[in-house]
Short mmCIF file of C-alpha atoms and ligand atoms in Angstrom, two decimals:
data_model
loop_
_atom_site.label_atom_id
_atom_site.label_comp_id
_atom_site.label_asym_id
_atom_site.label_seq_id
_atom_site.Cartn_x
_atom_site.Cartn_y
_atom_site.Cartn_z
CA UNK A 1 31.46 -4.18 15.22
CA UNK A 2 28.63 -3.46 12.99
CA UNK A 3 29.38 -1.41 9.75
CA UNK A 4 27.44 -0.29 6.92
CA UNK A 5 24.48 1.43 5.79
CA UNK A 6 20.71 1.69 6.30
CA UNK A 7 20.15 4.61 9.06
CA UNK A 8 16.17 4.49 8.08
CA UNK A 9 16.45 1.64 10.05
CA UNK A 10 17.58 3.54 13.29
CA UNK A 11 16.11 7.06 13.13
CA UNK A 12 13.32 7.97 15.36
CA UNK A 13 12.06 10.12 12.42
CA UNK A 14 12.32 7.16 9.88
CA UNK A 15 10.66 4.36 12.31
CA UNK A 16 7.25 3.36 12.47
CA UNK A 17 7.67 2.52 16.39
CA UNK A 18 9.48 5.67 16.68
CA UNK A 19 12.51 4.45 18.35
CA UNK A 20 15.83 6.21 18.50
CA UNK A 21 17.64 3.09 17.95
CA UNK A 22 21.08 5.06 17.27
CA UNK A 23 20.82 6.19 21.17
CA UNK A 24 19.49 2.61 22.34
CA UNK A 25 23.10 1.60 20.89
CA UNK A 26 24.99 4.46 22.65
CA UNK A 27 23.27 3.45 25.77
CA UNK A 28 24.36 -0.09 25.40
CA UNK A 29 27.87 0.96 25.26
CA UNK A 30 28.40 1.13 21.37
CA UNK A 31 30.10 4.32 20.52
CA UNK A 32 27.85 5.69 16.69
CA UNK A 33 29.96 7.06 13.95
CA UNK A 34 27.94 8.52 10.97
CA UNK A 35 30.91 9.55 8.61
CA UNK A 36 34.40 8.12 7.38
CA UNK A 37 36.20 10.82 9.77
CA UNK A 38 34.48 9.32 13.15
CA UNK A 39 35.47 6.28 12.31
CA UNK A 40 39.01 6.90 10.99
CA UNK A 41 38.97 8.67 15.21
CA UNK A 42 36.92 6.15 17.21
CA UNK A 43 38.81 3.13 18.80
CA UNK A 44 36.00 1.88 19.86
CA UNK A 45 35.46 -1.45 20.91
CA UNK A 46 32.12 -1.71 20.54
CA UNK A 47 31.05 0.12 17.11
CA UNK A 48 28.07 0.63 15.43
CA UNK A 49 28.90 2.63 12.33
CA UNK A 50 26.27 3.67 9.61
CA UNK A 51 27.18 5.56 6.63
CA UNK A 52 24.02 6.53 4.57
CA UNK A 53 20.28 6.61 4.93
CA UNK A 54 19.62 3.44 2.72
CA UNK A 55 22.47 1.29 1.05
CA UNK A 56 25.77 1.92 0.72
CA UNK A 57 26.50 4.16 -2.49
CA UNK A 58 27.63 2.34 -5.16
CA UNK A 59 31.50 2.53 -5.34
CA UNK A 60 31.35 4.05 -8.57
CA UNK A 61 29.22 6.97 -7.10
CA UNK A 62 31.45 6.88 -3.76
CA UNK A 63 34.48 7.53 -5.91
CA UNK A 64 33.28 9.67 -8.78
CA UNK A 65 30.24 11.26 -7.87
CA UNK A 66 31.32 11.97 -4.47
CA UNK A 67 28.45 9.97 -2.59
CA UNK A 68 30.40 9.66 0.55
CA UNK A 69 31.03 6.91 3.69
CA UNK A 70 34.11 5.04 3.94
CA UNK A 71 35.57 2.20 1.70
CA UNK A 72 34.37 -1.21 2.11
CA UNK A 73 38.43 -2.19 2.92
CA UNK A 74 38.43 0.78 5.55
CA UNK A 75 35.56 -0.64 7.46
CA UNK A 76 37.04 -4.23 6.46
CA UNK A 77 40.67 -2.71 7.84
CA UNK A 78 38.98 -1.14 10.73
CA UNK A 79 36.49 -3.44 12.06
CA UNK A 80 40.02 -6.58 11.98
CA UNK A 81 41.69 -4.09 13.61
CA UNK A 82 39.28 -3.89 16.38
CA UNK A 83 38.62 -7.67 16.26
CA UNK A 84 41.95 -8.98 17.00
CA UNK A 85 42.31 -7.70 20.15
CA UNK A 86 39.24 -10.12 20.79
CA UNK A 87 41.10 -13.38 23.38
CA UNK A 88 38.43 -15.33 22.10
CA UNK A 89 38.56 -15.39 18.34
CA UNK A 90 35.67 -13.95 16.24
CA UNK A 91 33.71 -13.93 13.26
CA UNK A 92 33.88 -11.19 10.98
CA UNK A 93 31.58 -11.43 7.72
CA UNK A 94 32.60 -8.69 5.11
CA UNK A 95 30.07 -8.18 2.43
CA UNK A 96 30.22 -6.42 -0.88
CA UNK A 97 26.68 -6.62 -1.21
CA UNK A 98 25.54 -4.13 -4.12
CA UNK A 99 27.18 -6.47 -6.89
CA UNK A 100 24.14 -8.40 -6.58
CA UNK A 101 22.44 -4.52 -6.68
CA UNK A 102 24.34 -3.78 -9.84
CA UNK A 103 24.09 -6.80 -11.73
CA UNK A 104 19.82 -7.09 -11.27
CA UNK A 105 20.13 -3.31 -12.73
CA UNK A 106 22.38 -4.97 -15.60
CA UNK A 107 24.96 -1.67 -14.67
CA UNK A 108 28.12 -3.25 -16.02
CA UNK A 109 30.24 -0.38 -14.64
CA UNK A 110 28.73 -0.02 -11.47
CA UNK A 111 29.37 -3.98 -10.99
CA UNK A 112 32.74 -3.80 -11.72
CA UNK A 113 33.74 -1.03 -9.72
CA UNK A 114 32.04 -2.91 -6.70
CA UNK A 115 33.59 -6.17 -7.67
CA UNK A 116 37.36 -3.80 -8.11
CA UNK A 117 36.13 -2.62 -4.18
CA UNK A 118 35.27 -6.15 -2.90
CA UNK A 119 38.90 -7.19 -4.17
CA UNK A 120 40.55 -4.59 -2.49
CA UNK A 121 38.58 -5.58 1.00
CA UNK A 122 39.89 -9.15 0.22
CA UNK A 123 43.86 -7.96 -0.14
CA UNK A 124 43.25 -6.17 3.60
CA UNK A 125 41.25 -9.60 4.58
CA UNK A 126 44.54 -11.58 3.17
CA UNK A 127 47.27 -9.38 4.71
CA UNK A 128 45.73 -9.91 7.92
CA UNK A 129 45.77 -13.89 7.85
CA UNK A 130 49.74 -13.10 6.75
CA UNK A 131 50.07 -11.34 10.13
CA UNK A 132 47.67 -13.98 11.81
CA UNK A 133 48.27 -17.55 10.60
CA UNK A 134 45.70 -18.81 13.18
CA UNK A 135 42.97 -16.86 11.48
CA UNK A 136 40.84 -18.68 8.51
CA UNK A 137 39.56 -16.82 5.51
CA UNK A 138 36.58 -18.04 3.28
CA UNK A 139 35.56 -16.12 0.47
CA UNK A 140 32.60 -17.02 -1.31
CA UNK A 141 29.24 -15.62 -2.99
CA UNK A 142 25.67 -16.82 -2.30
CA UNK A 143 24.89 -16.72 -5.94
CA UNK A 144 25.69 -15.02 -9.24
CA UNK A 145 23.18 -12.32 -10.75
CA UNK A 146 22.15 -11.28 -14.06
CA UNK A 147 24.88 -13.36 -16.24
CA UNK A 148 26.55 -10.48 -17.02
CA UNK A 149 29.62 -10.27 -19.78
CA UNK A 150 31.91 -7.71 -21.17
CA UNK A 151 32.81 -9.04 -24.60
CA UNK A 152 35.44 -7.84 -26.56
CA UNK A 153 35.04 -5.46 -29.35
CA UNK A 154 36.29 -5.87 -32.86
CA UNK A 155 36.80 -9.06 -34.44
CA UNK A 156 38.51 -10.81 -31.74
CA UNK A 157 36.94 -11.81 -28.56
CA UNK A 158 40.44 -11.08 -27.08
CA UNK A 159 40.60 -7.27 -28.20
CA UNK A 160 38.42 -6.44 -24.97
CA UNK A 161 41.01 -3.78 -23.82
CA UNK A 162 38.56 -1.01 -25.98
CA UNK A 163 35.70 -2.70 -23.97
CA UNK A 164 36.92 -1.68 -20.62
CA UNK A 165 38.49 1.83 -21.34
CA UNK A 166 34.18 2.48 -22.65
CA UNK A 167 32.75 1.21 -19.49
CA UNK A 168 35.69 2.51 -17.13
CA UNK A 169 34.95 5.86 -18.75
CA UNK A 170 31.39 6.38 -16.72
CA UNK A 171 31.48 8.38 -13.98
CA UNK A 172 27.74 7.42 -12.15
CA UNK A 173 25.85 4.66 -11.57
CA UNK A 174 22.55 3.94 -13.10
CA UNK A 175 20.91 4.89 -10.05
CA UNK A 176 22.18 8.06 -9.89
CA UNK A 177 21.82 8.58 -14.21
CA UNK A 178 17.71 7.55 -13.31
CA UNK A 179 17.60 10.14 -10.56
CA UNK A 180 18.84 12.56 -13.14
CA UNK A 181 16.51 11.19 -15.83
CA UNK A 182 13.55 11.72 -13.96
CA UNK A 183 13.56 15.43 -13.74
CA UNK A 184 14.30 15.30 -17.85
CA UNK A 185 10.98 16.93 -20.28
CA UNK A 186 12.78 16.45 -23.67
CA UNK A 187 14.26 13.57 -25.14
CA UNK A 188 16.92 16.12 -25.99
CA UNK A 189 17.79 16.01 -22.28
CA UNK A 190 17.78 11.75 -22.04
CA UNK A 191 20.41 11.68 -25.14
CA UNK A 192 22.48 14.74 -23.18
CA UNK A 193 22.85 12.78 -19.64
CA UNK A 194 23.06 9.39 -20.58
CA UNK A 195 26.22 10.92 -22.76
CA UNK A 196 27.33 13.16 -19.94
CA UNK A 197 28.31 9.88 -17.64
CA UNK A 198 28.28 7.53 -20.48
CA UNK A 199 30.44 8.47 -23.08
CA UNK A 200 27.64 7.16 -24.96
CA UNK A 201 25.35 8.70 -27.60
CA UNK A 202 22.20 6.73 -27.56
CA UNK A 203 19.80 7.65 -30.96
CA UNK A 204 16.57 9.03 -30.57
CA UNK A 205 14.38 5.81 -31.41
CA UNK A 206 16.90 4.93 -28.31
CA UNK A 207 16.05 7.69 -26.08
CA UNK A 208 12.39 6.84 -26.35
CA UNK A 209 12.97 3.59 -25.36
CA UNK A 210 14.56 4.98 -21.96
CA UNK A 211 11.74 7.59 -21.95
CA UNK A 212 9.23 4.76 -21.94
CA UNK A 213 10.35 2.98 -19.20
CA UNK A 214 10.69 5.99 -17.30
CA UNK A 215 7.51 7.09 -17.81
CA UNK A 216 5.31 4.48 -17.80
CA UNK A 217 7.52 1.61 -16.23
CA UNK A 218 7.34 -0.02 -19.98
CA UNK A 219 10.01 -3.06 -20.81
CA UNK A 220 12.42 -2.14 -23.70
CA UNK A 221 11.43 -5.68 -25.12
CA UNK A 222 8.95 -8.17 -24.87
CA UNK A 223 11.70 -10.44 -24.50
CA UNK A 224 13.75 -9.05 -21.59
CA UNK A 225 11.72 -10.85 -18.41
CA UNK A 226 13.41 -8.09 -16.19
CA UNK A 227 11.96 -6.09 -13.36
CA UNK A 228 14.01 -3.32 -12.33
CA UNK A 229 13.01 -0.30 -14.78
CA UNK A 230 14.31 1.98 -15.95
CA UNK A 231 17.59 0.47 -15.40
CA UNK A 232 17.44 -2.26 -17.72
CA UNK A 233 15.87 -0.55 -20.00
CA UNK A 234 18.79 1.83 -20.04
CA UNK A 235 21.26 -0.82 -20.19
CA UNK A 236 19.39 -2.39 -23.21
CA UNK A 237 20.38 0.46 -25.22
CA UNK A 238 23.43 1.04 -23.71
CA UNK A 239 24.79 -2.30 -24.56
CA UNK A 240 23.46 -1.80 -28.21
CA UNK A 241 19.32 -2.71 -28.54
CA UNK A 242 17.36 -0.92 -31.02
CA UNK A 243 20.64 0.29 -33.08
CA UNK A 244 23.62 2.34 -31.47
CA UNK A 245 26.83 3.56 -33.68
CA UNK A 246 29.42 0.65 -33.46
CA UNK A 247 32.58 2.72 -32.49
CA UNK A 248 30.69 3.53 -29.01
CA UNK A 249 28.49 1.05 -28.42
CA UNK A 250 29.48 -1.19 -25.04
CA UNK A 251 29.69 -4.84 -25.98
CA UNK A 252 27.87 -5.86 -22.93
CA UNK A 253 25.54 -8.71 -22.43
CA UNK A 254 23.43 -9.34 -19.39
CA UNK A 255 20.96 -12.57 -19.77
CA UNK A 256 18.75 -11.65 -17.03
CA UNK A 257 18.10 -8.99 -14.30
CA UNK A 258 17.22 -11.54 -12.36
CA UNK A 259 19.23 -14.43 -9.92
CA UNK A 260 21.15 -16.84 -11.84
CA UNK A 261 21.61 -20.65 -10.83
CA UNK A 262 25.58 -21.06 -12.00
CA UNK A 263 27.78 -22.22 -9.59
CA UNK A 264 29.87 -19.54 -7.60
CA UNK A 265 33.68 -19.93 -6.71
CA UNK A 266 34.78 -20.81 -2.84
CA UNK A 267 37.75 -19.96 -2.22
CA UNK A 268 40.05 -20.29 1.17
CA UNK A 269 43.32 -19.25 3.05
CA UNK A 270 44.73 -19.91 6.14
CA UNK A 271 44.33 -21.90 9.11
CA UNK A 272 42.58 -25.36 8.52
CA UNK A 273 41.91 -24.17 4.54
CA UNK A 274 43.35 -27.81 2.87
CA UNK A 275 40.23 -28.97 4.68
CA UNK A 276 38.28 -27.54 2.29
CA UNK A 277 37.99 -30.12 -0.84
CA UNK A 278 39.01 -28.50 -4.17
CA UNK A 279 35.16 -29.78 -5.19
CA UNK A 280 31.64 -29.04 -5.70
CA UNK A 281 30.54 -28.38 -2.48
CA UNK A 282 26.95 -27.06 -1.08
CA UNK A 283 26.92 -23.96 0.62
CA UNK A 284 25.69 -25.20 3.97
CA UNK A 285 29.17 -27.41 4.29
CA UNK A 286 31.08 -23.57 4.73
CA UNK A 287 29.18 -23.76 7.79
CA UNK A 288 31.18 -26.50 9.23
CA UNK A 289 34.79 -25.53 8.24
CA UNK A 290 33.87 -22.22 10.22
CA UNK A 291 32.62 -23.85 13.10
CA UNK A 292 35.98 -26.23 13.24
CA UNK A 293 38.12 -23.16 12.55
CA UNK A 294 36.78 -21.62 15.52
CA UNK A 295 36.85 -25.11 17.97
CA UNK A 296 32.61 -24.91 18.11
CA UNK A 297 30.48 -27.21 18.56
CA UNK A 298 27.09 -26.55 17.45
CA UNK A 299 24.06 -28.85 16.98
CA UNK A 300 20.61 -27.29 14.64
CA UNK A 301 17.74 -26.94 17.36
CA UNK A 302 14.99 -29.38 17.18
CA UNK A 303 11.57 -29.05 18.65
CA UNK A 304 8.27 -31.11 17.66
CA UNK A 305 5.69 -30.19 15.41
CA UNK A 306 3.14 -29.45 18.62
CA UNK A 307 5.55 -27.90 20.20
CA UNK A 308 6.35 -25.65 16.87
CA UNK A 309 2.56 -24.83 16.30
CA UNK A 310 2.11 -23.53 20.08
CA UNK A 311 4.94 -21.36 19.78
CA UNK A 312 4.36 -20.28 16.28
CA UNK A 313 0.68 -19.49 17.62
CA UNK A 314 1.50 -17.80 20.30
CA UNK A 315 3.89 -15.89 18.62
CA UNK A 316 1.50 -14.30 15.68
CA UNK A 317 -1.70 -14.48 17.64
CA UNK A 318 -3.13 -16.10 13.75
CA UNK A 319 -4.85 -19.32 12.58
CA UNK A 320 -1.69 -19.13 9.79
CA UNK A 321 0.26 -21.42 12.54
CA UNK A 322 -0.27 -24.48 11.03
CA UNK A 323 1.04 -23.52 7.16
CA UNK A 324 3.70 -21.44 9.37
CA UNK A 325 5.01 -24.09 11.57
CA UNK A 326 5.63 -26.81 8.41
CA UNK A 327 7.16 -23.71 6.55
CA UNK A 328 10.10 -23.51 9.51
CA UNK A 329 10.23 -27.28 8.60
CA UNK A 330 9.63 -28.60 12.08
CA UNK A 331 10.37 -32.33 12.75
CA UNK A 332 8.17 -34.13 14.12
ZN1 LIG B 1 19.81 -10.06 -5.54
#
C-alpha cells in the first residue's frame, strides 16, 4: 500500500524516460486512485494511491484553502485497514513529512496544523494496537527543524492562549501566501495579502522587506543564515523584525531555517514496547526492536572493498569508483 503524493514522478508527460509508471502499476496488479473518493471506494489490496502532482498540500491549505487529497489519518486508517488482513504481519511507516517542510519555511501555522494532522494519524495508529495487541507502534522523528517556538504574549510566558488564537487565525500556508505574492506590483498589494490570511498588518518598511526577498531572493537580515526565501523573510516580519504593532504581532521565534541537532522524542505502544529503554537511544537501535517485533532476523550485507569497486564500476561506467566505493563504507 503506497500512499501519498508526487505524481511528477509517474506521469509519462512529467518523466524524462517517458514512462507511464501509473499504468506499469496497474499492470502489476495495483489498482491507482488519484482522489480521496477512489480511495474512500477501492478495497484494494494492492494500492498505489497519489494525491497531488508534487507534495502533499500542507494541512492548513488541505483544510482551509481547499487544496484537496485525503487526510494523512484516512490514508493512515485506510492503508491498516488493508494491512491487517496481511497472515504475515507487516510494516506500515506513516509519515507526516511537511513539518520538516514547514518548519525550514519558519511557517509556525502551517507546522502546527501538520503536527495537529500527524496527531490525529497517531490516535487511528493507537486505536488499532487497542484492537490488535500483537501489533507494535513506534513513533519517532528523524530530527527537529528550525527550533521553532510560540511564546506567550503579554507579560507572562504562560498567557500564550492570545498566541495561538493569532496563528490559528491564518487560513494559508506560506507557500500558497508566496504564490499570491508573486503576481503583487505594489507594496500596497504585499501589506493587503499578507493581512488577508494573516490577520496581520505588516508596515511598509515591512512590506519592502518581503518585496526584497521576493524580488531579488535578498535575506531580511544579515544575520538570519536561512535559505528558503521568501518564506523566511516573510516570517521575519511576521513574527515581529523591523517593527510590527504589538497587539498583532505573533510572538514566534524560529532559530534557524535550517536542521537542528536536539534530541527528538521516541515513543512506543504495544507488543514488546517495555523493551524499549526509557533512555537516550541512537536511532539505528529502532531498527532492532522492529525487527524483534516482527520475529526477523536480518544481518547488514558485507562485501570487500574489490569486490565493492567492481560493482560500483560497473555500475556508473566512471573512474569516480574508487571515492564511490569508500563513500558506501565498504569493509575490507
Ligand atoms: Zn528537512
Amino acid at each position: 500500500v503506497l500512499l501519498g503524493g508526487g505524481a511528477r514522478h509517474f506521469l509519462a508527460t512529467r518523466r524524462d524516460d517517458g514512462r507511464d509508471l501509473f499504468a506499469d502499476y496497474a499492470a502489476g496488479g495495483y489498482a491507482v486512485v488519484r482522489t480521496a473518493d477512489e480511495l474512500a471506494r477501492s478495497n484494494a489490496s494492492r494500492l498505489l494511491g497519489v494525491f497531488s502532482a508534487d507534495h502533499m498540500p500542507f494541512e492548513l491549505d488541505r483544510t482551509r484553502q481547499n487544496a484537496g487529497g485525503p487526510s494523512l489519518a484516512t490514508m493512515a486508517a485506510h492503508a491498516l485497514g488493508v494491512l491487517s488482513g496481511s497472515e504475515r504481519g507487516f510494516v506500515l511507516q506513516i509519515e507526516a513529512g511537511r513539518v520538516d517542510h514547514a518548519n525550514h519555511k519558519n511557517d509556525m501555522a502551517a507546522s502546527l496544523h501538520d503536527m495537529m494532522a500527524a496527531d490525529e494519524a497517531l490516535a487511528v495508529a493507537l486505536r488499532y494496537v487497542d484492537a490488535h495487541p500483537d501489533t507494535l507502534l513506534l513513533m519517532a522523528s528523524d530530527h527537529a527543524t528550525g527550533g521553532g517556538v510560540a511564546y506567550g504574549v503579554g507579560t507572562f510566558y504562560r498567557n500564550s492562549t492570545n498566541a495561538l488564537e493569532r496563528i490559528e487565525a491564518h487560513d494559508a500556508s506560506f507557500d500558497h501566501i508566496v504564490a499570491q505574492l508573486r503576481r503583487t506590483r505594489t507594496r500596497g498589494e504585499i501589506i493587503e495579502i499578507v493581512r488577508a490570511h494573516t490577520g496581520v498588518e505588516v508596515l511598509p518598511n515591512q512590506a519592502e522587506i518581503v518585496e526584497r526577498a521576493l524580488r531579488d531572493g535578498i535575506r531580511a537580515s544579515i544575520h538570519m543564515a536561512y535559505n528558503d526565501q521568501p518564506h523566511n523573510s516573510l516570517a521575519h516580519v511576521l513574527y515581529g523584525g523591523a517593527g510590527g504593532r504589538l497587539p498583532e504581532r505573533l510572538n514566534v521565534n524560529f532559530s534557524t531555517g535550517q536542521h537542528s541537532a536536539g534530541v527528538v522524542p521516541v515513543a512506543a505502544y504495544g507488543a514488546g514496547s517495555s523493551e524499549l529503554a526509557l533512555d537516550m537511544i541512537d536511532n539505528t537501535a529502532l531498527f532492532g526492536y522492529m525487527l524483534s517485533a516482527l520475529g526477523a532476523e536480518h544481518e547488514n550485507p558485507v562485501m570487500s572493498e574489490e569486490a565493492a569497486r567492481q560493482q560500483v564500476g560497473e555500475a556508473t561506467g566512471t573512474r569516480e569508483a574508487d571515492s564511490l566505493a569508500l563513500a558506501y563504507g565498504v569493509h575490507s
